[in-house]
Tab-separated table of C-alpha atoms in Angstrom:
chain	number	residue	atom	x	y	z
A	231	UNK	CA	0.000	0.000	0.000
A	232	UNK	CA	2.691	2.434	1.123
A	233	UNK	CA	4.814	1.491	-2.090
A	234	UNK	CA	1.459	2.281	-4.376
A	235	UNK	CA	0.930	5.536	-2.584
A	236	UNK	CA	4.687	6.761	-3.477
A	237	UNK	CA	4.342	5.541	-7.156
A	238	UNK	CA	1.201	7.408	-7.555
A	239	UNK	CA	3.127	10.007	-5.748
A	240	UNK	CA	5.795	10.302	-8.670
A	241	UNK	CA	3.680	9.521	-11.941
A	242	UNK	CA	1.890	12.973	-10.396
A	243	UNK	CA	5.057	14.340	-9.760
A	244	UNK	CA	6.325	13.663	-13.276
A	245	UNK	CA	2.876	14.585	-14.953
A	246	UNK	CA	3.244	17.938	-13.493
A	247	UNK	CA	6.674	18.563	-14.616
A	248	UNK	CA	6.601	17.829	-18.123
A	249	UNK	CA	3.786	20.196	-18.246
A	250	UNK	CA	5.796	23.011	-16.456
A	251	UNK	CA	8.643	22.005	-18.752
A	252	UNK	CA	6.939	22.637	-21.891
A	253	UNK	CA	5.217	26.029	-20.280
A	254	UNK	CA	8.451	26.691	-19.561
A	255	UNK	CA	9.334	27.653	-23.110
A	256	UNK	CA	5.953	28.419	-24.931
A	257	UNK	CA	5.358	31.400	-21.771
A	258	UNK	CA	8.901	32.714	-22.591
A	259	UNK	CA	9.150	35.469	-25.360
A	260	UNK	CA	12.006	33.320	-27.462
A	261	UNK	CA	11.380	30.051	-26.448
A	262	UNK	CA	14.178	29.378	-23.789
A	263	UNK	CA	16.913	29.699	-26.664
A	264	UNK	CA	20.107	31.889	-26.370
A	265	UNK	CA	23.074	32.442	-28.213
A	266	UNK	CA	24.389	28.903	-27.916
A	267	UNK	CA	21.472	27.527	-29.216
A	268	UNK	CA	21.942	29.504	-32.501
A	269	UNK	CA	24.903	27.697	-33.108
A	270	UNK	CA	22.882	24.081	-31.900
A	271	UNK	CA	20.345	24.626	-34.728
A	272	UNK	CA	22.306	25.897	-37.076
A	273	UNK	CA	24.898	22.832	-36.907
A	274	UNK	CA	21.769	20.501	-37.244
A	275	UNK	CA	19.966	22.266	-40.000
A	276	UNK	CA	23.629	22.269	-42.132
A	277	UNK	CA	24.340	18.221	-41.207
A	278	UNK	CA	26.241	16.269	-42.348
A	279	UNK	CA	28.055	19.304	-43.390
A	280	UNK	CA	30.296	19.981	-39.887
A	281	UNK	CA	29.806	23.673	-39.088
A	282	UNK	CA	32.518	24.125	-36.281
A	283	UNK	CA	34.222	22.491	-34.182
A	284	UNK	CA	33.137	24.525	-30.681
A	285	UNK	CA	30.520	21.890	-30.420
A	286	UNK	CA	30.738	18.483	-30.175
A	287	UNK	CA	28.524	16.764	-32.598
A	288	UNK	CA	25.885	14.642	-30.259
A	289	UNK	CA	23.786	17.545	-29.780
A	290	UNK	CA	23.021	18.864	-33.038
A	291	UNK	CA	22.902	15.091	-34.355
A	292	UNK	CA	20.230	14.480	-31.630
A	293	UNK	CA	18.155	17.389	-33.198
A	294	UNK	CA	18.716	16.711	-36.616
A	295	UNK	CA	17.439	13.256	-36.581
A	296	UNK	CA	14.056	14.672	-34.928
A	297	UNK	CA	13.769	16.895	-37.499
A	298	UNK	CA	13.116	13.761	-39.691
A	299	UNK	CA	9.646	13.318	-37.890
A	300	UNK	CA	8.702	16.542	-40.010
A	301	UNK	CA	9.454	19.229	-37.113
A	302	UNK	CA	11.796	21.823	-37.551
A	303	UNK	CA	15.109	22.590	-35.179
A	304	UNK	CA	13.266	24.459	-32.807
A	305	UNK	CA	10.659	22.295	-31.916
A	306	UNK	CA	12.861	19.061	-32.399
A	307	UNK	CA	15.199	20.653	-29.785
A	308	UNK	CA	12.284	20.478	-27.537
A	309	UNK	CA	11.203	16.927	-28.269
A	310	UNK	CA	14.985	16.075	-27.114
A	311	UNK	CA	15.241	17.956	-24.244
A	312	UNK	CA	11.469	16.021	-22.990
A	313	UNK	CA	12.604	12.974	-24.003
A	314	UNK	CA	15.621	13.105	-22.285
A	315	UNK	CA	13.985	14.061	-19.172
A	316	UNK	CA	11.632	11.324	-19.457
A	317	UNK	CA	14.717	8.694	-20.059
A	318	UNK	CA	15.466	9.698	-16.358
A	319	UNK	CA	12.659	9.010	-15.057
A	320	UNK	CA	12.271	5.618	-16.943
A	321	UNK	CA	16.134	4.362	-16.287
A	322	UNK	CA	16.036	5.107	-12.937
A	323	UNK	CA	12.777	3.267	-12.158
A	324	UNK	CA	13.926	0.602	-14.862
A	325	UNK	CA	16.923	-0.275	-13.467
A	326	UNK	CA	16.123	0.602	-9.438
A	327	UNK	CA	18.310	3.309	-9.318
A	328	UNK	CA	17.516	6.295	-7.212
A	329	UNK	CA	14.620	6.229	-8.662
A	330	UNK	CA	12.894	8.087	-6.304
A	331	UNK	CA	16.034	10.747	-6.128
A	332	UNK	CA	15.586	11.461	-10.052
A	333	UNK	CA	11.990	11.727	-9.967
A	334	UNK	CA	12.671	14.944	-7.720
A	335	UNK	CA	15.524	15.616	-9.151
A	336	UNK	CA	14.131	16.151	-12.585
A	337	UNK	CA	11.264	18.595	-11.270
A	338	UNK	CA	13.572	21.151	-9.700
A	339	UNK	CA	13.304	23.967	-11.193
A	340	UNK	CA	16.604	24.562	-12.211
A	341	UNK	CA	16.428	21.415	-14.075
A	342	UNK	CA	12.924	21.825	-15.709
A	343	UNK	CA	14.613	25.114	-17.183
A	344	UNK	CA	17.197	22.934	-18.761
A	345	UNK	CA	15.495	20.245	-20.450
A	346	UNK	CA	13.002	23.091	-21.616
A	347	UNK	CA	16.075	25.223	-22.907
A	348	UNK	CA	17.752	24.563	-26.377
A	349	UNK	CA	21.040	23.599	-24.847
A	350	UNK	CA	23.526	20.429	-24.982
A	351	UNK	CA	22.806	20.150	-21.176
A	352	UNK	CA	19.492	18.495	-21.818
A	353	UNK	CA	20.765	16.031	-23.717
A	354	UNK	CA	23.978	15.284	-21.675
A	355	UNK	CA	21.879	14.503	-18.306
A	356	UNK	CA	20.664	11.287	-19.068
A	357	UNK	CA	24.044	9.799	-20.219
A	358	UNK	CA	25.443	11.501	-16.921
A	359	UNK	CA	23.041	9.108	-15.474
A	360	UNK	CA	23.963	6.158	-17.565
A	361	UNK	CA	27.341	6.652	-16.721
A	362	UNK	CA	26.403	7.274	-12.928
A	363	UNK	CA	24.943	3.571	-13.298
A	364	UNK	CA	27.754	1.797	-15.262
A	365	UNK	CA	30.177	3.168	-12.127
A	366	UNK	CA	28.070	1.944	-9.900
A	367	UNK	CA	27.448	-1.595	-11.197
A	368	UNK	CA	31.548	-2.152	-11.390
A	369	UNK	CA	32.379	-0.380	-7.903
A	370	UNK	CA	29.716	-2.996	-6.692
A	371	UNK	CA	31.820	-5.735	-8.510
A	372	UNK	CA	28.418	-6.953	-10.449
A	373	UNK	CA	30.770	-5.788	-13.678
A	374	UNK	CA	34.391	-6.763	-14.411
A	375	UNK	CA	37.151	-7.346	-16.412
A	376	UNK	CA	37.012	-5.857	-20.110
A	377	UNK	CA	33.367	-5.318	-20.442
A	378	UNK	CA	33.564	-2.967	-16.868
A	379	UNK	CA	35.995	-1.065	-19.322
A	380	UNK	CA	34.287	-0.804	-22.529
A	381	UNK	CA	31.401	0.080	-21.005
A	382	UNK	CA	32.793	2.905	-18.726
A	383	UNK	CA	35.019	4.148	-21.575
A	384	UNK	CA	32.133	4.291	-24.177
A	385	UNK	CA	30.097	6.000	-21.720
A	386	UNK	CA	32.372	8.290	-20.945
A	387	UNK	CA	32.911	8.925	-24.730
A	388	UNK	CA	29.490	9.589	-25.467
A	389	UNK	CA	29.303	12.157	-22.885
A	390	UNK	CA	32.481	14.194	-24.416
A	391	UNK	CA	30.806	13.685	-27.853
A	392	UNK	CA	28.133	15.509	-26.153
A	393	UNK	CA	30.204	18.410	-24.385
A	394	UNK	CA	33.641	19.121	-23.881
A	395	UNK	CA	33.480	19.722	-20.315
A	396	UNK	CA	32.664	15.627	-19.366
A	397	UNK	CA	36.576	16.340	-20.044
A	398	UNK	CA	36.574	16.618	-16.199
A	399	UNK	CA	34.337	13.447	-15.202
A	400	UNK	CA	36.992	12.006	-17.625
A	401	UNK	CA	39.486	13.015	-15.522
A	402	UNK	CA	37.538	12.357	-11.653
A	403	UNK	CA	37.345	8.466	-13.313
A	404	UNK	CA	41.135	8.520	-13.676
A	405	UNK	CA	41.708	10.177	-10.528
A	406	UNK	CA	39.475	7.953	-8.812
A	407	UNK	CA	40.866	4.863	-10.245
A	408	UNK	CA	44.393	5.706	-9.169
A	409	UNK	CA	43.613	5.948	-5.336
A	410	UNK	CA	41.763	3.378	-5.172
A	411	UNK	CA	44.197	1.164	-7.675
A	412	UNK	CA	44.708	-1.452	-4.748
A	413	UNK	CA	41.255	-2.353	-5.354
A	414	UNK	CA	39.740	-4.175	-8.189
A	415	UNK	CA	37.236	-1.969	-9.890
A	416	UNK	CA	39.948	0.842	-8.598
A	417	UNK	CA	42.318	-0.673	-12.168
A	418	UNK	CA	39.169	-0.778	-13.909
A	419	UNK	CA	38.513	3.208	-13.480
A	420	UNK	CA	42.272	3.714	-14.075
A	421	UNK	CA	42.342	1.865	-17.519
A	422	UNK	CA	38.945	3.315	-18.791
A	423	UNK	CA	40.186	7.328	-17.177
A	424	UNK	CA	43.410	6.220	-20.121
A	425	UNK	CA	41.264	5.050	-22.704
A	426	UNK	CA	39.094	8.194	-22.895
A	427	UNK	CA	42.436	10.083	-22.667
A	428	UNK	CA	43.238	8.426	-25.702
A	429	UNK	CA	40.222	9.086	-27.621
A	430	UNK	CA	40.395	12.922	-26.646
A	431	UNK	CA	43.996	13.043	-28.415
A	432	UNK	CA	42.831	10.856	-31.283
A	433	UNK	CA	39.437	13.426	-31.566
A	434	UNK	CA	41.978	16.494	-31.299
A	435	UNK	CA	43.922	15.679	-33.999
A	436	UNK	CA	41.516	13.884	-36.388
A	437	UNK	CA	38.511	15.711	-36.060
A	438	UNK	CA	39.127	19.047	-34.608
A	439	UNK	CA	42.367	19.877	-36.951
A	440	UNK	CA	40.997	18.685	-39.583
A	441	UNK	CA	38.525	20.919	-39.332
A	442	UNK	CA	40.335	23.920	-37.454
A	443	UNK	CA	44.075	23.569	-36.892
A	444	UNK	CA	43.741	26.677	-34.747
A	445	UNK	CA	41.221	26.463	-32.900
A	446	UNK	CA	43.542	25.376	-29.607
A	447	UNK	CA	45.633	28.599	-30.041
A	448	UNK	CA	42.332	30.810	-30.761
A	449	UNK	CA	40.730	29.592	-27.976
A	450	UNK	CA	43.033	29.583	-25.017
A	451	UNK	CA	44.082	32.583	-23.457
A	452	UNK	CA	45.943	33.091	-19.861
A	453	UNK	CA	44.238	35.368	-17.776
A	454	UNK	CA	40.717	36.339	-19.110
A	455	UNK	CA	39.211	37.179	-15.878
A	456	UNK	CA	40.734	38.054	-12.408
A	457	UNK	CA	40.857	36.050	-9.760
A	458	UNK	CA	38.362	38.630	-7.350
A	459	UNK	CA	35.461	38.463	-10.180
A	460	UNK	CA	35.900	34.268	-9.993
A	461	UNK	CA	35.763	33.993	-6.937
A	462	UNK	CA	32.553	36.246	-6.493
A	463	UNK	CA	30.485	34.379	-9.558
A	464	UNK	CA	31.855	31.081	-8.161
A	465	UNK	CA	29.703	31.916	-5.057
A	466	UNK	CA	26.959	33.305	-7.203
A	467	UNK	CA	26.661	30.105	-9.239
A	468	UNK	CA	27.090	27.330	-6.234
A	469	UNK	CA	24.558	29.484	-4.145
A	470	UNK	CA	21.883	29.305	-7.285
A	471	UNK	CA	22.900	26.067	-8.387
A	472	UNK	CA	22.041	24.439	-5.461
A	473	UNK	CA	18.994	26.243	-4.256
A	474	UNK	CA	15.771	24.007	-5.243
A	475	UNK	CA	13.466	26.516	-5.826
A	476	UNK	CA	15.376	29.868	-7.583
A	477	UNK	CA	18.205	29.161	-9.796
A	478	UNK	CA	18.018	32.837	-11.284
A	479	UNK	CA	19.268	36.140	-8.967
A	480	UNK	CA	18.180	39.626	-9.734
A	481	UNK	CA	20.696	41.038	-12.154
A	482	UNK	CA	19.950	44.382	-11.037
A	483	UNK	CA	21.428	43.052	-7.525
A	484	UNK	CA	18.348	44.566	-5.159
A	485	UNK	CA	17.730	42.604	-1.651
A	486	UNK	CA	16.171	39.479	-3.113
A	487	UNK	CA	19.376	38.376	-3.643
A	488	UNK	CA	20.296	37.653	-0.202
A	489	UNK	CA	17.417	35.525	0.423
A	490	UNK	CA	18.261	33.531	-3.061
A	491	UNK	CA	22.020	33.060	-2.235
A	492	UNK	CA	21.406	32.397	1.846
A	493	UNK	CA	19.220	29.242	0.887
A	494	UNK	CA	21.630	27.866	-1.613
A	495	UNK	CA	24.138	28.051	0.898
A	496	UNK	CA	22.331	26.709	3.866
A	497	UNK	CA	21.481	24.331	1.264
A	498	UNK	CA	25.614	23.016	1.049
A	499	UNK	CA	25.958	23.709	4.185
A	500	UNK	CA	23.316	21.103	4.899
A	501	UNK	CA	24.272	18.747	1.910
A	502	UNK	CA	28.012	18.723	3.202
A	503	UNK	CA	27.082	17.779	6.768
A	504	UNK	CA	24.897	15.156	5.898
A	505	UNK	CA	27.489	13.519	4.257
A	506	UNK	CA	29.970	13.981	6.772
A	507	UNK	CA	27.633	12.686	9.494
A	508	UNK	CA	26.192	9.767	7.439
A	509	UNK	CA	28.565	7.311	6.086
A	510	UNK	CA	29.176	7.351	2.198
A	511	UNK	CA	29.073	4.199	0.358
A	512	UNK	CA	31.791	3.632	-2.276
A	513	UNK	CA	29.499	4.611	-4.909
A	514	UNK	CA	28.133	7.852	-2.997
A	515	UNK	CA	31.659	8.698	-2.327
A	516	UNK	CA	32.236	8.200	-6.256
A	517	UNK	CA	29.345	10.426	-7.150
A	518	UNK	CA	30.529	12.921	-4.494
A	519	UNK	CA	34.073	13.263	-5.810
A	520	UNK	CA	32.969	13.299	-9.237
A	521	UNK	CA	30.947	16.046	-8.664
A	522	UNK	CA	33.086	17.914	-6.874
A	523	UNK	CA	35.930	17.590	-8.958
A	524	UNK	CA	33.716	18.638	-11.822
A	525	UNK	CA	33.102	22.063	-10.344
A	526	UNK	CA	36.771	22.509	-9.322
A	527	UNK	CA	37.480	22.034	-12.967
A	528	UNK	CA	34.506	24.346	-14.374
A	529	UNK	CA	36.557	27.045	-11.905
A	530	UNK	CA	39.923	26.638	-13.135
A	531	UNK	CA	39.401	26.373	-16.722
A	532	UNK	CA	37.880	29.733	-16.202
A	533	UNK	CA	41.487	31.276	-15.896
A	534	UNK	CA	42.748	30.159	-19.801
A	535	UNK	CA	39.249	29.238	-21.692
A	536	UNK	CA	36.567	31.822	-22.341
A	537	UNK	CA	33.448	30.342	-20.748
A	538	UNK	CA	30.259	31.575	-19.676
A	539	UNK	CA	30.499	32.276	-15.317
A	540	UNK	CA	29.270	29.331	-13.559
A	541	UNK	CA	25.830	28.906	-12.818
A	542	UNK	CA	23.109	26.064	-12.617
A	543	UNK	CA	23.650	25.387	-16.482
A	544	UNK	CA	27.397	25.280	-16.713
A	545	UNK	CA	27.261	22.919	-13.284
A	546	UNK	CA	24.439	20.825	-14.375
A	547	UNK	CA	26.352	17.480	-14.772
A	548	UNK	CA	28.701	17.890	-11.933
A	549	UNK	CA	25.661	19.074	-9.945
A	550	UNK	CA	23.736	16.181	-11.008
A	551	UNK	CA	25.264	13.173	-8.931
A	552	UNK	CA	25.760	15.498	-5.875
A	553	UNK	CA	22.091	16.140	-6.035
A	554	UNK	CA	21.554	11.961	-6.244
A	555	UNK	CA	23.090	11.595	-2.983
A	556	UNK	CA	21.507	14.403	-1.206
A	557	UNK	CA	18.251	13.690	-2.139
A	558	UNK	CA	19.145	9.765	-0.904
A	559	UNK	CA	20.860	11.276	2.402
A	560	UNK	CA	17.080	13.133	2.774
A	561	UNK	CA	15.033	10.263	2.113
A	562	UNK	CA	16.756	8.112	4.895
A	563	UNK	CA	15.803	10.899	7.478
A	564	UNK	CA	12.424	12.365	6.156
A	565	UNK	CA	11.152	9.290	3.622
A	566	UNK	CA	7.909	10.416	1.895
A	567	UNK	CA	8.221	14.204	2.899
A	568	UNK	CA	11.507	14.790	0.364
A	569	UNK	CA	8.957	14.788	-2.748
A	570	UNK	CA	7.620	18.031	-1.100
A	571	UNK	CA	10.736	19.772	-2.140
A	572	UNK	CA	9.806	18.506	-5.822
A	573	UNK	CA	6.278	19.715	-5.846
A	574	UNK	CA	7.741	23.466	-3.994
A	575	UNK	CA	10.355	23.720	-6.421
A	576	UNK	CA	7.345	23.257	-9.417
A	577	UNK	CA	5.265	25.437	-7.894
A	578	UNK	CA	7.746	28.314	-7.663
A	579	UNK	CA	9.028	27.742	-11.201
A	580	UNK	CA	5.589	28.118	-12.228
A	581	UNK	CA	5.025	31.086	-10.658
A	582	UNK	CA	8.575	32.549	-11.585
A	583	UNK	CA	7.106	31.343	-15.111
A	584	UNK	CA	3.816	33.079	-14.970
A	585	UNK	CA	5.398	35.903	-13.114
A	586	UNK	CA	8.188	36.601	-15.944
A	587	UNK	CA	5.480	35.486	-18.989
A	588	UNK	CA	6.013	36.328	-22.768
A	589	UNK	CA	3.983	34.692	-25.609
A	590	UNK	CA	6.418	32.622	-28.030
A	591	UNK	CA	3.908	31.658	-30.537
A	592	UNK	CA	2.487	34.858	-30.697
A	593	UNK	CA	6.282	36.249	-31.357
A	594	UNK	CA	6.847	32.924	-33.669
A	595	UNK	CA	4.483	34.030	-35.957
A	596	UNK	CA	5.280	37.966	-36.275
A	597	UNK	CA	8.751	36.470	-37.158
A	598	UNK	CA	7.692	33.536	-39.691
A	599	UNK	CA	5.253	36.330	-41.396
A	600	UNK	CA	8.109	38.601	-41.721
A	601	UNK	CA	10.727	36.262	-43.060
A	602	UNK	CA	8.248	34.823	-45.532
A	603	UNK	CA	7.449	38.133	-46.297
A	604	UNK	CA	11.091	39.119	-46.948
A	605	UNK	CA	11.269	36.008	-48.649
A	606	UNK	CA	14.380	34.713	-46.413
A	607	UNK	CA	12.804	31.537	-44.224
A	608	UNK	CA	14.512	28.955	-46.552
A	609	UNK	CA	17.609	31.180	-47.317
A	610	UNK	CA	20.757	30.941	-45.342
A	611	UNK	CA	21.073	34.376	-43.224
A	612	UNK	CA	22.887	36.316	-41.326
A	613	UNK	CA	22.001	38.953	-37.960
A	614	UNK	CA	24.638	41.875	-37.422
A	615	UNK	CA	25.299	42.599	-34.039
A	616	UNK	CA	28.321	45.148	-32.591
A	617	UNK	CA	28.344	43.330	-29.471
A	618	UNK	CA	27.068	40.355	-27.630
A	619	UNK	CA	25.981	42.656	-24.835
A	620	UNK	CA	23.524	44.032	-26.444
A	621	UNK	CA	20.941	41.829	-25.039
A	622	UNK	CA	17.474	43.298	-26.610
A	623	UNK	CA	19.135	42.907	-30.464
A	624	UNK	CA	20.307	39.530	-29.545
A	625	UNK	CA	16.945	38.572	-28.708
A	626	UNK	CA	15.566	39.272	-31.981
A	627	UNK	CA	18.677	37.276	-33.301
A	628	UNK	CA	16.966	34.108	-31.316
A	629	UNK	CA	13.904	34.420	-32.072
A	630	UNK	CA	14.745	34.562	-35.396
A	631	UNK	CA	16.835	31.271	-35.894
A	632	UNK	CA	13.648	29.483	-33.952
A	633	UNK	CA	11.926	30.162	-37.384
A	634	UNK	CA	14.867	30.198	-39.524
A	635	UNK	CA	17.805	28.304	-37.791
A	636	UNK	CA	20.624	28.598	-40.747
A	637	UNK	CA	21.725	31.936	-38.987
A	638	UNK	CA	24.532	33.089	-37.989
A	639	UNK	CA	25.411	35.771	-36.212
A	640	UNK	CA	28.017	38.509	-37.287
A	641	UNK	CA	30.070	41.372	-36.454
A	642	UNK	CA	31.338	42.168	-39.869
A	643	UNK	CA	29.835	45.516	-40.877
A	644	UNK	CA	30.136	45.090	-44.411
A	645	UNK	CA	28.083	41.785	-44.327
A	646	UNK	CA	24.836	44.737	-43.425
A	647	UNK	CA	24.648	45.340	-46.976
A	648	UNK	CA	23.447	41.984	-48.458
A	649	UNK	CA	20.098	41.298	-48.224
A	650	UNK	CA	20.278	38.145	-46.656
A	651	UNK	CA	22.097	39.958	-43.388
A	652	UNK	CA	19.420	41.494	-41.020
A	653	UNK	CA	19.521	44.375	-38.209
A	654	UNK	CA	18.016	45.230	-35.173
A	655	UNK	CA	16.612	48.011	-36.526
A	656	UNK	CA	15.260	46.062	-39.852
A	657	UNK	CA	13.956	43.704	-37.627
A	658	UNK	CA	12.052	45.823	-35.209
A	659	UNK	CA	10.399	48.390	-37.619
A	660	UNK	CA	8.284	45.198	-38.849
A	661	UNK	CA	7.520	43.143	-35.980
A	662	UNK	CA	6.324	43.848	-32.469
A	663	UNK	CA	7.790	41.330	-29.528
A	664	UNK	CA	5.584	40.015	-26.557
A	665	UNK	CA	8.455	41.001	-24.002
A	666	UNK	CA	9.175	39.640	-20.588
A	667	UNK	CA	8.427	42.647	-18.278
A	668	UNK	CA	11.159	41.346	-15.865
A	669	UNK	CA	14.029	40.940	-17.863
């Protein structure tokens, strides 16, 4: 009866937050895109042809094969970021593992806003998990030998084919392996932390210079940012990223803030002393140090490799198997009252959602009527901006490539004179955006 209750608990639960997930981008004025996801779409819509080499190709492949189903790169972006949501849910209960941590887990807010966003975070989530379970399975010696290896290394494969940065769970696996290579499954992680070493050389030098011999030396530079302004957005993003109701402060920096960045800390402050008070198990203590060494990483690479700051988005798969363990840590003190933190967190994302309300379709179809108008929906194009700053013109560049998604964006001024290369202020003078008030 109990065990009834609880699964009626979480197919509610779940219900609830696919529908918040999808309100999530149709009551947003561009349809949770951003800049990234210009890129995303516009590498799917040009496949097989590889546009760059700043993005792995998963992503973009993961869209481009929904777009076979007769959607277009927006919406197929969408289907992904559901169904990989979904593939949580299912896995976890599938395979009885925390099942009843990643039905939670999955309706926090901060991770409704990424499966509804058109970002590679979506998709790298439920191979985060995958790999989570692998781990788990050898460290629990119910996988050995070679297979424990292939399977680890390909999973940890797929995830950098997904993004660059499962670079660092590459490296925790390694790490991991090698201070615990007494043990069995401690050679195991050792040997697969080499293999995917391997592969990122091999990918290096047959994929990305074949495609961009440069791109190393145009991407790294020593000392973008200084150490103070780090520091102060690395205690930004932990305090957001692990508060389970408001992953979002007030840019304009009013009071609110201190209530949004006190409960994310009490929050780790409360995470880190359950697990110092209650034992970890060798696979929490796995999940715990892959996590953390994650975010150590995401903080470093900060100093040579021009990154957005960190936040909920940027932490998501490091955040991910922390969250796991809390979540399992609250469930052995509290049982059935954890999935109240679920159903909170949904309620204030809906009212943050309601609260900070545009009207996509409404904004989709002053943009589709203008391009068809212009004649320039099926035509490759390109949106000028001076600066990425400029937030309000780079909105209109989103919404745009939601309709349109062959668009790039540039900063050359002589590209304003083709036809095919649109302004802000062609834009605006012929369609009227539903705005978020509280942007």
């Amino acid at each position: 009866m109990i065990k009834f209750k609880e699964k009626n608990i979480q197919i509610i639960l779940v219900i609830i937050t696919v529908m918040v997930t999808i309100l999530r981008f149709l009551l947003n004025e561009k349809g949770r895109v951003s800049p990234d996801s210009i890129r995303y779409m516009k590498f799917a819509n040009v496949l097989p042809e590889i546009d760059n080499t700043i993005t792995p190709l998963g992503y973009p492949l993961s869209i481009k094969i929904f777009t076979f189903l007769g959607t277009d790169e927006f919406w197929a972006s969408k289907i992904v970021g559901i169904l990989a949501m979904l593939f949580i849910v299912f896995f976890s209960w599938k395979k009885n593992f925390y099942s009843r941590e990643s039905t939670i887990l999955v309706s926090l807010f901060s991770f409704v806003s990424i499966f509804a966003a058109t970002l590679s975070e979506a998709l790298i989530l439920p191979f985060v998990l995958v790999f989570l379970f692998v781990a788990d399975t050898i460290i629990k010696e119910n996988l050995n030998g070679w297979k424990a290896v292939f399977y680890l290394s390909l999973s940890l494969i797929l995830l950098y084919n997904i993004r660059y940065s499962a670079l660092f769970i590459m490296g925790a696996v390694g790490l991991y392996g090698l201070f615990f290579i007494k043990r069995s499954y401690g050679r195991l992680f050792l040997f697969s932390g080499i293999i995917s070493a391997i592969y990122i050389i091999l990918y290096k030098f047959l994929f990305i210079d074949y495609f961009n011999e440069d791109y190393i030396k145009q991407s790294l530079e020593i000392g973008l940012y200084p150490t103070s302004k780090l520091l102060t957005e690395l205690f930004q993003g932990l305090s957001t990223t692990f508060n389970p109701f408001i992953h979002i402060s007030d840019p304009g920096g009013r009071i609110i803030n201190y209530g949004i960045y006190g409960l994310g800390v009490l929050n780790i402050l409360l995470m880190i002393f359950l697990f110092i008070k209650y034992r970890l198990s060798n696979t929490e203590f796995f999940f715990v140090f892959t996590g953390f060494f994650g975010i150590i990483c995401s903080f470093f690479i900060q100093y040579f490799y021009p990154v957005d700051p960190i936040g909920y988005r940027l932490l998501a798969p490091f955040s991910f198997p922390l969250w796991l363990v809390y979540f399992k840590k609250l469930f052995q003190l509290f049982n059935f009252k954890v999935y109240a933190i679920g159903f909170l967190s949904i309620m204030s994302g809906m009212f943050f959602t309601w609260l900070s309300k545009g009207n996509y379709i409404e904004n989709r179809k002053e943009v589709a009527h203008y391009l068809q108008t212009e004649h320039l929906d099926k035509v490759p194009l390109k949106f000028y901006l001076e600066t990425m700053k400029d937030l309000e013109k780079v909105q209109v560049a989103e919404l745009l490539s939601t309709v349109n998604s062959n668009l790039e964006v540039t900063f050359k001024t002589s590209d304003t004179i083709k036809k095919t290369t649109l302004t802000y202020y062609k834009v605006s003078q012929k369609i009227k955006i539903d705005k978020n008030k509280y942007q």
